[in-house]
Amino acid sequence: MKIMFSAGEASGDMHGANLARALKELDPEVELLGMGGSRMAEAGVRIVYDIKNLGFIGVGEIIRKIPFFFRLRDFLLETMRKEKPDVLVCIDYPGFNMRLIKKAREAGIRVIYYILPTIWAWHKSRGKVIAENTDLAISLFPFEARLYEQIGTHVAYAGHPLIDTVHPSMTREEAIRIFGLDESKRTILLMPGSRLQEVRSLLPVMLDAAAIIAEQIPDVQFLLPEASTIDRSLLESLIPQDGPAVHIAAEGVYDMMHISTAAVAASGTATLETALMGLPTLLIYRVGNLTYWLSKVLVHIKSIGLPNIIMGHRIMPELWQNEVTPEAIARDMIHLLTDEQAWQKRHEAMLAVRREMGEPGAVRRTAATILQFVKENSTA
C-alpha cells in the first residue's frame, strides 16, 4: 500500500507527521511519500518536495508566485504518475491543494482531503470543489461534517487531532532549564506564525510590544518558538540588540505553552493549541491590504479564531489589521499580568475549548479510516 501526502505549511507538517506515525502503527508495511517538512520526514514519510520554501501569505504575494505553484503542481503530478500511489492525502493548504486535487482526479488518482477548507467562514464555493474532486473528506468538527454532507460530499467525522497531541512532554522545571529561562520571571510566548511573510510582518510588532511590556513589568521574559519552516537566522535578524532578551527555541512548543503566563499568537492553528493548553492568548491578524479587503467582502463570521468559532462567542480577544499595534498588544498583556482575575477568567475560557472538542483518539481513527478506504478501493 502506498500513500502520498500534500502538506504545505508547518501545521500541515505536524498533522501529517502525526498521521504518518498512526498509519505506520496500524500497518508497518505502508509506504508513505509526498510533499512535507522535517516532522513528516522524521515520521517515516519520504519527502519528494520540502515545504521550507513555501512561506507565502496573502493574495498579492501568492499572485506573484503563480508560475512557481504551477511548476510545483506539475512536479507532484509527475511524481504521482511515476509512483502510482493508492491514494493522495491532501492536508489543509487549500490555495494549492484545491487545484492539485482536480488534476489528481483527472490522472485517475483517488483523493482524500484532511483538514478541510473552512467553507463555514469564507470561500463557500470550495465546498463544491471538494464534493466533486475528493473520494473522501475527513472532518475535524461535527458542524463542519454536516455542512459538507449537505453539499454532497462523502465525509467522515473523526474528531480533532490536536486533542491527542497538545500536551507537555516535560516537567515545568525541565522546560525552564532547557529553554534557558529564569524561574522567578513570568513568560510571554510570542508566536508570529510559520510563514515567512507572516513572521516578517508580525514579529517586529510583537517585539516592539515586548519592549513596552518590559518597561512596565521588570519580571517578564519572552520566548519565541522557531517554526520548522523558518530559519533561526531570520528570527535573530529581526530581534533588536537594544530590546529585551528573547529566548528562541526550536522544539517543544507545547512545553513552551505549559510554562508561559500568556501568549500573543498569529491567527491560525496556534491559537487553538494555546487554548487547548489553557494559556490566555491574544490573537493578532494582519495581511496585505488586498487580502484584507477581500476578506472583509467574503468572510461570513465575526471572529476568525478557531477557539471563538468553536465556542460560539469571543473568548480570545482578536486584533485585526490596523488594530495590530505594539501599544494594543502591550495593553492586553499587561492587563493579564497585573490582574489575576482577568488572567483566571481567560484561562478558564481556554480550558472550556478542550471540553467542547470531544474525545481523544482522532489521529488513530483518521489513520484507520484512510487504511480502510484504500483496502476497500484497491479490491473494488
Short mmCIF file of C-alpha atoms in Angstrom, two decimals:
data_model
loop_
_atom_site.label_atom_id
_atom_site.label_comp_id
_atom_site.label_asym_id
_atom_site.label_seq_id
_atom_site.Cartn_x
_atom_site.Cartn_y
_atom_site.Cartn_z
CA MET A 1 0.00 0.00 0.00
CA LYS A 2 1.36 3.42 -0.98
CA ILE A 3 0.01 6.74 0.32
CA MET A 4 1.13 10.12 -0.99
CA PHE A 5 0.76 13.37 1.01
CA SER A 6 0.48 17.02 0.04
CA ALA A 7 1.07 19.31 3.04
CA GLY A 8 2.23 22.88 2.63
CA GLU A 9 2.70 24.58 6.00
CA ALA A 10 4.20 23.93 9.43
CA SER A 11 0.81 22.95 10.86
CA GLY A 12 0.23 20.58 7.93
CA ASP A 13 3.69 19.11 8.51
CA MET A 14 2.76 18.48 12.14
CA HIS A 15 -0.61 16.90 11.29
CA GLY A 16 0.99 14.87 8.50
CA ALA A 17 3.67 13.56 10.86
CA ASN A 18 1.15 12.51 13.49
CA LEU A 19 -0.97 10.83 10.83
CA ALA A 20 2.07 9.08 9.34
CA ARG A 21 3.03 7.64 12.72
CA ALA A 22 -0.51 6.36 13.27
CA LEU A 23 -0.58 4.80 9.79
CA LYS A 24 2.76 3.05 10.46
CA GLU A 25 1.48 1.74 13.79
CA LEU A 26 -1.62 0.26 12.18
CA ASP A 27 0.20 -1.01 9.07
CA PRO A 28 4.03 -1.14 9.36
CA GLU A 29 4.29 -2.09 5.66
CA VAL A 30 2.58 1.04 4.35
CA GLU A 31 4.78 3.21 2.11
CA LEU A 32 4.49 6.97 2.66
CA LEU A 33 5.80 9.76 0.45
CA GLY A 34 4.96 13.27 -0.62
CA MET A 35 5.33 17.00 -0.03
CA GLY A 36 6.01 17.89 3.58
CA GLY A 37 8.60 19.03 6.08
CA SER A 38 11.07 17.80 8.66
CA ARG A 39 8.47 16.41 11.05
CA MET A 40 6.91 14.24 8.35
CA ALA A 41 10.37 13.04 7.32
CA GLU A 42 11.10 12.03 10.91
CA ALA A 43 7.78 10.16 11.00
CA GLY A 44 8.78 7.99 8.03
CA VAL A 45 7.50 9.95 5.04
CA ARG A 46 9.82 10.04 2.01
CA ILE A 47 9.84 13.76 1.20
CA VAL A 48 9.76 14.45 -2.53
CA TYR A 49 9.47 18.23 -2.01
CA ASP A 50 10.43 20.07 1.18
CA ILE A 51 7.94 22.78 2.18
CA LYS A 52 10.52 25.04 3.81
CA ASN A 53 10.34 27.48 0.88
CA LEU A 54 6.54 27.76 0.85
CA GLY A 55 6.38 30.75 3.19
CA PHE A 56 3.94 32.83 1.17
CA ILE A 57 0.87 34.57 2.56
CA GLY A 58 -1.82 36.84 1.16
CA VAL A 59 -3.42 37.24 -2.24
CA GLY A 60 -0.88 39.75 -3.59
CA GLU A 61 2.07 37.68 -2.51
CA ILE A 62 0.64 34.45 -3.93
CA ILE A 63 -0.24 36.08 -7.28
CA ARG A 64 3.43 36.86 -7.80
CA LYS A 65 4.28 33.21 -7.17
CA ILE A 66 1.69 31.69 -9.52
CA PRO A 67 4.28 30.35 -12.04
CA PHE A 68 6.14 28.67 -9.18
CA PHE A 69 2.97 26.99 -7.90
CA PHE A 70 2.10 25.71 -11.38
CA ARG A 71 5.56 24.13 -11.62
CA LEU A 72 5.19 22.59 -8.18
CA ARG A 73 1.77 21.18 -9.04
CA ASP A 74 3.12 19.66 -12.25
CA PHE A 75 6.05 18.17 -10.35
CA LEU A 76 3.73 16.48 -7.85
CA LEU A 77 1.50 15.19 -10.67
CA GLU A 78 4.53 13.72 -12.41
CA THR A 79 5.54 12.13 -9.10
CA MET A 80 2.07 10.55 -8.86
CA ARG A 81 2.38 9.13 -12.36
CA LYS A 82 5.74 7.57 -11.51
CA GLU A 83 4.93 6.36 -8.01
CA LYS A 84 1.29 5.32 -8.64
CA PRO A 85 0.06 5.83 -5.05
CA ASP A 86 -3.15 4.15 -3.94
CA VAL A 87 -4.39 7.49 -2.66
CA LEU A 88 -3.38 11.15 -2.40
CA VAL A 89 -4.00 12.65 1.05
CA CYS A 90 -4.15 16.45 0.93
CA ILE A 91 -3.68 18.20 4.26
CA ASP A 92 -5.05 21.75 4.58
CA TYR A 93 -3.20 24.30 2.33
CA PRO A 94 -6.35 24.87 0.20
CA GLY A 95 -4.95 27.55 -2.10
CA PHE A 96 -2.66 24.93 -3.60
CA ASN A 97 -4.34 21.62 -2.80
CA MET A 98 -7.73 22.63 -4.23
CA ARG A 99 -6.07 22.84 -7.65
CA LEU A 100 -3.98 19.74 -7.12
CA ILE A 101 -6.97 17.50 -6.39
CA LYS A 102 -8.62 18.41 -9.68
CA LYS A 103 -5.55 17.33 -11.65
CA ALA A 104 -5.05 14.24 -9.48
CA ARG A 105 -8.59 13.05 -10.19
CA GLU A 106 -8.07 13.68 -13.91
CA ALA A 107 -4.97 11.45 -13.65
CA GLY A 108 -7.03 8.67 -12.05
CA ILE A 109 -5.66 9.11 -8.52
CA ARG A 110 -8.08 8.68 -5.61
CA VAL A 111 -8.14 11.68 -3.28
CA ILE A 112 -8.71 12.11 0.45
CA TYR A 113 -8.83 15.63 1.94
CA TYR A 114 -7.85 16.04 5.60
CA ILE A 115 -8.09 19.39 7.44
CA LEU A 116 -10.78 20.76 5.14
CA PRO A 117 -11.19 24.29 3.75
CA THR A 118 -13.27 26.44 6.09
CA ILE A 119 -16.39 26.83 3.98
CA TRP A 120 -18.23 27.88 7.15
CA ALA A 121 -16.08 31.03 7.20
CA TRP A 122 -15.49 32.00 3.58
CA HIS A 123 -14.92 30.60 0.09
CA LYS A 124 -18.11 28.53 0.27
CA SER A 125 -17.53 27.63 -3.38
CA ARG A 126 -14.61 25.47 -2.26
CA GLY A 127 -17.13 23.05 -0.79
CA LYS A 128 -18.40 22.20 -4.28
CA VAL A 129 -14.82 21.59 -5.47
CA ILE A 130 -14.24 19.22 -2.54
CA ALA A 131 -17.52 17.40 -3.21
CA GLU A 132 -16.68 16.94 -6.90
CA ASN A 133 -12.99 16.07 -6.62
CA THR A 134 -12.49 14.01 -3.47
CA ASP A 135 -13.38 10.42 -2.80
CA LEU A 136 -13.42 11.06 0.94
CA ALA A 137 -13.26 14.16 3.14
CA ILE A 138 -12.25 13.79 6.78
CA SER A 139 -13.76 16.45 9.03
CA LEU A 140 -12.46 17.77 12.35
CA PHE A 141 -15.73 19.22 13.67
CA PRO A 142 -19.29 17.84 13.75
CA PHE A 143 -20.79 21.10 12.41
CA GLU A 144 -18.24 21.08 9.57
CA ALA A 145 -19.11 17.47 8.65
CA ARG A 146 -22.80 18.38 8.42
CA LEU A 147 -22.07 21.33 6.11
CA TYR A 148 -20.02 19.17 3.76
CA GLU A 149 -22.64 16.42 3.76
CA GLN A 150 -25.29 18.95 2.75
CA ILE A 151 -23.39 19.74 -0.45
CA GLY A 152 -22.97 16.10 -1.41
CA THR A 153 -19.51 15.30 -0.04
CA HIS A 154 -18.57 11.80 1.08
CA VAL A 155 -17.39 12.84 4.53
CA ALA A 156 -16.23 11.09 7.68
CA TYR A 157 -16.00 12.75 11.09
CA ALA A 158 -13.00 11.59 13.10
CA GLY A 159 -12.57 14.38 15.66
CA HIS A 160 -9.75 16.88 16.03
CA PRO A 161 -6.16 15.55 16.07
CA LEU A 162 -4.93 18.24 18.45
CA ILE A 163 -6.84 16.60 21.29
CA ASP A 164 -4.29 13.77 21.04
CA THR A 165 -1.17 15.81 20.56
CA VAL A 166 -1.45 19.02 22.57
CA HIS A 167 0.17 18.24 25.91
CA PRO A 168 3.56 18.94 27.51
CA SER A 169 6.34 16.36 27.40
CA MET A 170 8.49 17.80 30.21
CA THR A 171 8.01 18.97 33.76
CA ARG A 172 7.92 22.70 34.33
CA GLU A 173 11.37 22.61 35.92
CA GLU A 174 12.87 20.68 32.99
CA ALA A 175 11.35 23.04 30.41
CA ILE A 176 12.57 26.17 32.19
CA ARG A 177 16.09 24.74 32.33
CA ILE A 178 16.14 23.56 28.70
CA PHE A 179 14.78 26.85 27.35
CA GLY A 180 17.24 28.85 29.44
CA LEU A 181 14.58 30.81 31.31
CA ASP A 182 14.54 32.46 34.73
CA GLU A 183 12.18 30.59 37.04
CA SER A 184 11.44 33.75 39.02
CA LYS A 185 10.09 35.61 35.97
CA ARG A 186 6.80 35.36 34.14
CA THR A 187 6.96 34.31 30.48
CA ILE A 188 5.16 35.70 27.44
CA LEU A 189 5.14 33.42 24.41
CA LEU A 190 5.46 35.18 21.05
CA MET A 191 4.02 33.18 18.13
CA PRO A 192 4.27 35.17 14.87
CA GLY A 193 3.32 32.25 12.60
CA SER A 194 5.07 29.79 10.35
CA ARG A 195 5.13 31.67 7.02
CA LEU A 196 7.96 33.98 6.06
CA GLN A 197 5.72 36.91 5.13
CA GLU A 198 3.70 36.47 8.32
CA VAL A 199 6.80 36.45 10.52
CA ARG A 200 8.29 39.49 8.79
CA SER A 201 5.03 41.37 9.31
CA LEU A 202 4.10 40.38 12.86
CA LEU A 203 7.29 39.66 14.77
CA PRO A 204 8.62 43.26 14.73
CA VAL A 205 5.29 44.49 16.15
CA MET A 206 5.42 41.82 18.85
CA LEU A 207 8.98 42.80 19.73
CA ASP A 208 8.05 46.48 19.98
CA ALA A 209 5.23 45.44 22.31
CA ALA A 210 7.70 43.37 24.31
CA ALA A 211 9.81 46.48 24.90
CA ILE A 212 6.78 48.37 26.25
CA ILE A 213 5.82 45.45 28.50
CA ALA A 214 9.35 45.06 29.84
CA GLU A 215 9.45 48.75 30.80
CA GLN A 216 6.36 48.36 32.98
CA ILE A 217 6.84 44.81 34.24
CA PRO A 218 10.50 44.09 35.04
CA ASP A 219 10.00 40.43 35.98
CA VAL A 220 8.93 39.30 32.50
CA GLN A 221 10.77 37.30 29.82
CA PHE A 222 9.93 36.41 26.25
CA LEU A 223 10.01 33.07 24.48
CA LEU A 224 9.88 32.59 20.69
CA PRO A 225 9.27 29.18 19.05
CA GLU A 226 11.24 28.51 15.88
CA ALA A 227 8.83 27.05 13.31
CA SER A 228 10.25 24.28 11.16
CA THR A 229 9.59 26.44 8.08
CA ILE A 230 11.58 29.45 9.36
CA ASP A 231 15.36 29.81 9.63
CA ARG A 232 16.67 30.85 13.04
CA SER A 233 18.91 33.42 11.35
CA LEU A 234 15.82 35.31 10.17
CA LEU A 235 14.37 35.41 13.67
CA GLU A 236 17.66 36.58 15.13
CA SER A 237 17.98 39.30 12.50
CA LEU A 238 14.58 40.73 13.47
CA ILE A 239 15.30 40.91 17.21
CA PRO A 240 16.74 44.34 18.13
CA GLN A 241 20.01 44.26 20.06
CA ASP A 242 18.84 47.01 22.41
CA GLY A 243 15.47 45.39 23.19
CA PRO A 244 14.50 42.90 25.88
CA ALA A 245 16.07 39.44 25.61
CA VAL A 246 14.07 36.94 23.58
CA HIS A 247 14.78 33.22 24.01
CA ILE A 248 14.42 31.23 20.77
CA ALA A 249 13.67 27.51 20.99
CA ALA A 250 13.23 25.04 18.14
CA GLU A 251 11.46 22.13 19.81
CA GLY A 252 8.82 21.58 22.47
CA VAL A 253 6.23 24.24 21.65
CA TYR A 254 3.66 22.67 23.98
CA ASP A 255 6.21 22.74 26.78
CA MET A 256 6.71 26.42 25.97
CA MET A 257 2.95 26.95 26.30
CA HIS A 258 2.89 24.96 29.53
CA ILE A 259 5.41 27.24 31.27
CA SER A 260 4.17 30.53 29.80
CA THR A 261 1.91 33.02 31.56
CA ALA A 262 0.33 34.43 28.40
CA ALA A 263 0.75 34.37 24.62
CA VAL A 264 0.46 36.62 21.59
CA ALA A 265 -0.28 34.45 18.56
CA ALA A 266 -0.91 34.92 14.86
CA SER A 267 -4.31 33.73 13.73
CA GLY A 268 -4.22 30.04 12.85
CA THR A 269 -3.71 26.64 14.41
CA ALA A 270 -1.51 28.09 17.15
CA THR A 271 -4.48 29.85 18.78
CA LEU A 272 -6.34 26.55 19.05
CA GLU A 273 -3.25 24.92 20.53
CA THR A 274 -2.81 27.63 23.17
CA ALA A 275 -6.50 27.32 24.04
CA LEU A 276 -6.18 23.55 24.48
CA MET A 277 -3.23 24.22 26.81
CA GLY A 278 -5.34 26.68 28.81
CA LEU A 279 -2.93 29.52 28.01
CA PRO A 280 -4.50 33.02 27.99
CA THR A 281 -3.89 34.31 24.48
CA LEU A 282 -4.27 37.42 22.35
CA LEU A 283 -4.91 36.68 18.65
CA ILE A 284 -3.49 39.03 16.03
CA TYR A 285 -4.22 39.05 12.30
CA ARG A 286 -2.55 41.25 9.70
CA VAL A 287 -2.15 40.61 5.96
CA GLY A 288 -1.68 42.62 2.78
CA ASN A 289 -4.28 45.31 2.10
CA LEU A 290 -5.72 43.47 -0.91
CA THR A 291 -6.11 40.25 1.05
CA TYR A 292 -7.75 42.09 3.94
CA TRP A 293 -10.18 43.94 1.65
CA LEU A 294 -11.21 40.67 0.03
CA SER A 295 -11.64 39.01 3.42
CA LYS A 296 -13.95 41.83 4.55
CA VAL A 297 -16.07 41.19 1.46
CA LEU A 298 -16.01 37.40 1.59
CA VAL A 299 -15.75 36.34 5.23
CA HIS A 300 -19.09 35.47 6.83
CA ILE A 301 -18.07 35.33 10.51
CA LYS A 302 -17.41 37.91 13.22
CA SER A 303 -14.39 36.09 14.70
CA ILE A 304 -11.54 34.36 12.89
CA GLY A 305 -10.03 32.50 15.84
CA LEU A 306 -10.95 28.82 15.99
CA PRO A 307 -11.47 28.89 19.79
CA ASN A 308 -14.01 31.69 19.32
CA ILE A 309 -15.76 29.90 16.45
CA ILE A 310 -15.92 26.62 18.37
CA MET A 311 -17.35 28.25 21.49
CA GLY A 312 -19.77 30.45 19.54
CA HIS A 313 -18.56 33.70 21.11
CA ARG A 314 -15.31 35.60 21.53
CA ILE A 315 -13.38 34.10 24.45
CA MET A 316 -9.99 35.09 22.96
CA PRO A 317 -9.50 38.77 22.08
CA GLU A 318 -8.69 39.49 18.43
CA LEU A 319 -6.79 42.39 16.90
CA TRP A 320 -7.24 42.78 13.14
CA GLN A 321 -5.11 44.65 10.62
CA ASN A 322 -4.63 48.30 11.75
CA GLU A 323 -5.57 47.33 15.30
CA VAL A 324 -2.32 45.31 15.49
CA THR A 325 -0.05 47.84 17.17
CA PRO A 326 2.66 47.48 19.83
CA GLU A 327 0.55 49.58 22.20
CA ALA A 328 -2.58 47.42 21.81
CA ILE A 329 -0.65 44.18 22.25
CA ALA A 330 1.21 45.52 25.29
CA ARG A 331 -2.03 46.79 26.83
CA ASP A 332 -3.63 43.35 26.73
CA MET A 333 -0.56 41.52 28.02
CA ILE A 334 0.00 43.98 30.87
CA HIS A 335 -3.67 43.62 31.82
CA LEU A 336 -3.30 39.83 32.04
CA LEU A 337 -0.05 40.02 34.00
CA THR A 338 -1.30 42.57 36.52
CA ASP A 339 -4.93 41.47 37.01
CA GLU A 340 -5.15 37.96 38.42
CA GLN A 341 -8.92 37.77 37.96
CA ALA A 342 -8.62 38.71 34.27
CA TRP A 343 -5.93 36.05 33.78
CA GLN A 344 -8.03 33.40 35.56
CA LYS A 345 -11.15 34.24 33.56
CA ARG A 346 -9.34 33.86 30.23
CA HIS A 347 -7.56 30.72 31.44
CA GLU A 348 -10.88 29.06 32.32
CA ALA A 349 -12.38 30.13 28.98
CA MET A 350 -9.46 28.47 27.17
CA LEU A 351 -9.90 25.23 29.12
CA ALA A 352 -13.56 25.08 28.04
CA VAL A 353 -12.42 24.63 24.42
CA ARG A 354 -10.85 21.24 25.18
CA ARG A 355 -14.05 20.03 26.83
CA GLU A 356 -16.04 21.17 23.78
CA MET A 357 -13.90 19.29 21.25
CA GLY A 358 -14.72 15.75 22.28
CA GLU A 359 -12.85 12.53 22.91
CA PRO A 360 -9.19 11.74 22.16
CA GLY A 361 -8.13 9.17 19.56
CA ALA A 362 -8.84 11.30 16.45
CA VAL A 363 -5.47 10.69 14.78
CA ARG A 364 -5.75 6.91 15.10
CA ARG A 365 -9.37 6.99 13.90
CA THR A 366 -8.31 9.05 10.89
CA ALA A 367 -5.48 6.65 10.06
CA ALA A 368 -7.83 3.67 10.35
CA THR A 369 -10.36 5.39 8.09
CA ILE A 370 -7.71 6.02 5.42
CA LEU A 371 -6.37 2.47 5.52
CA GLN A 372 -9.88 1.03 5.33
CA PHE A 373 -10.68 3.29 2.38
CA VAL A 374 -7.56 2.14 0.48
CA LYS A 375 -8.24 -1.54 1.20
CA GLU A 376 -11.84 -1.32 0.06
CA ASN A 377 -11.00 0.56 -3.12
CA SER A 378 -7.92 -1.46 -4.06
CA THR A 379 -10.10 -4.57 -4.27
CA ALA A 380 -13.01 -2.81 -5.93
#
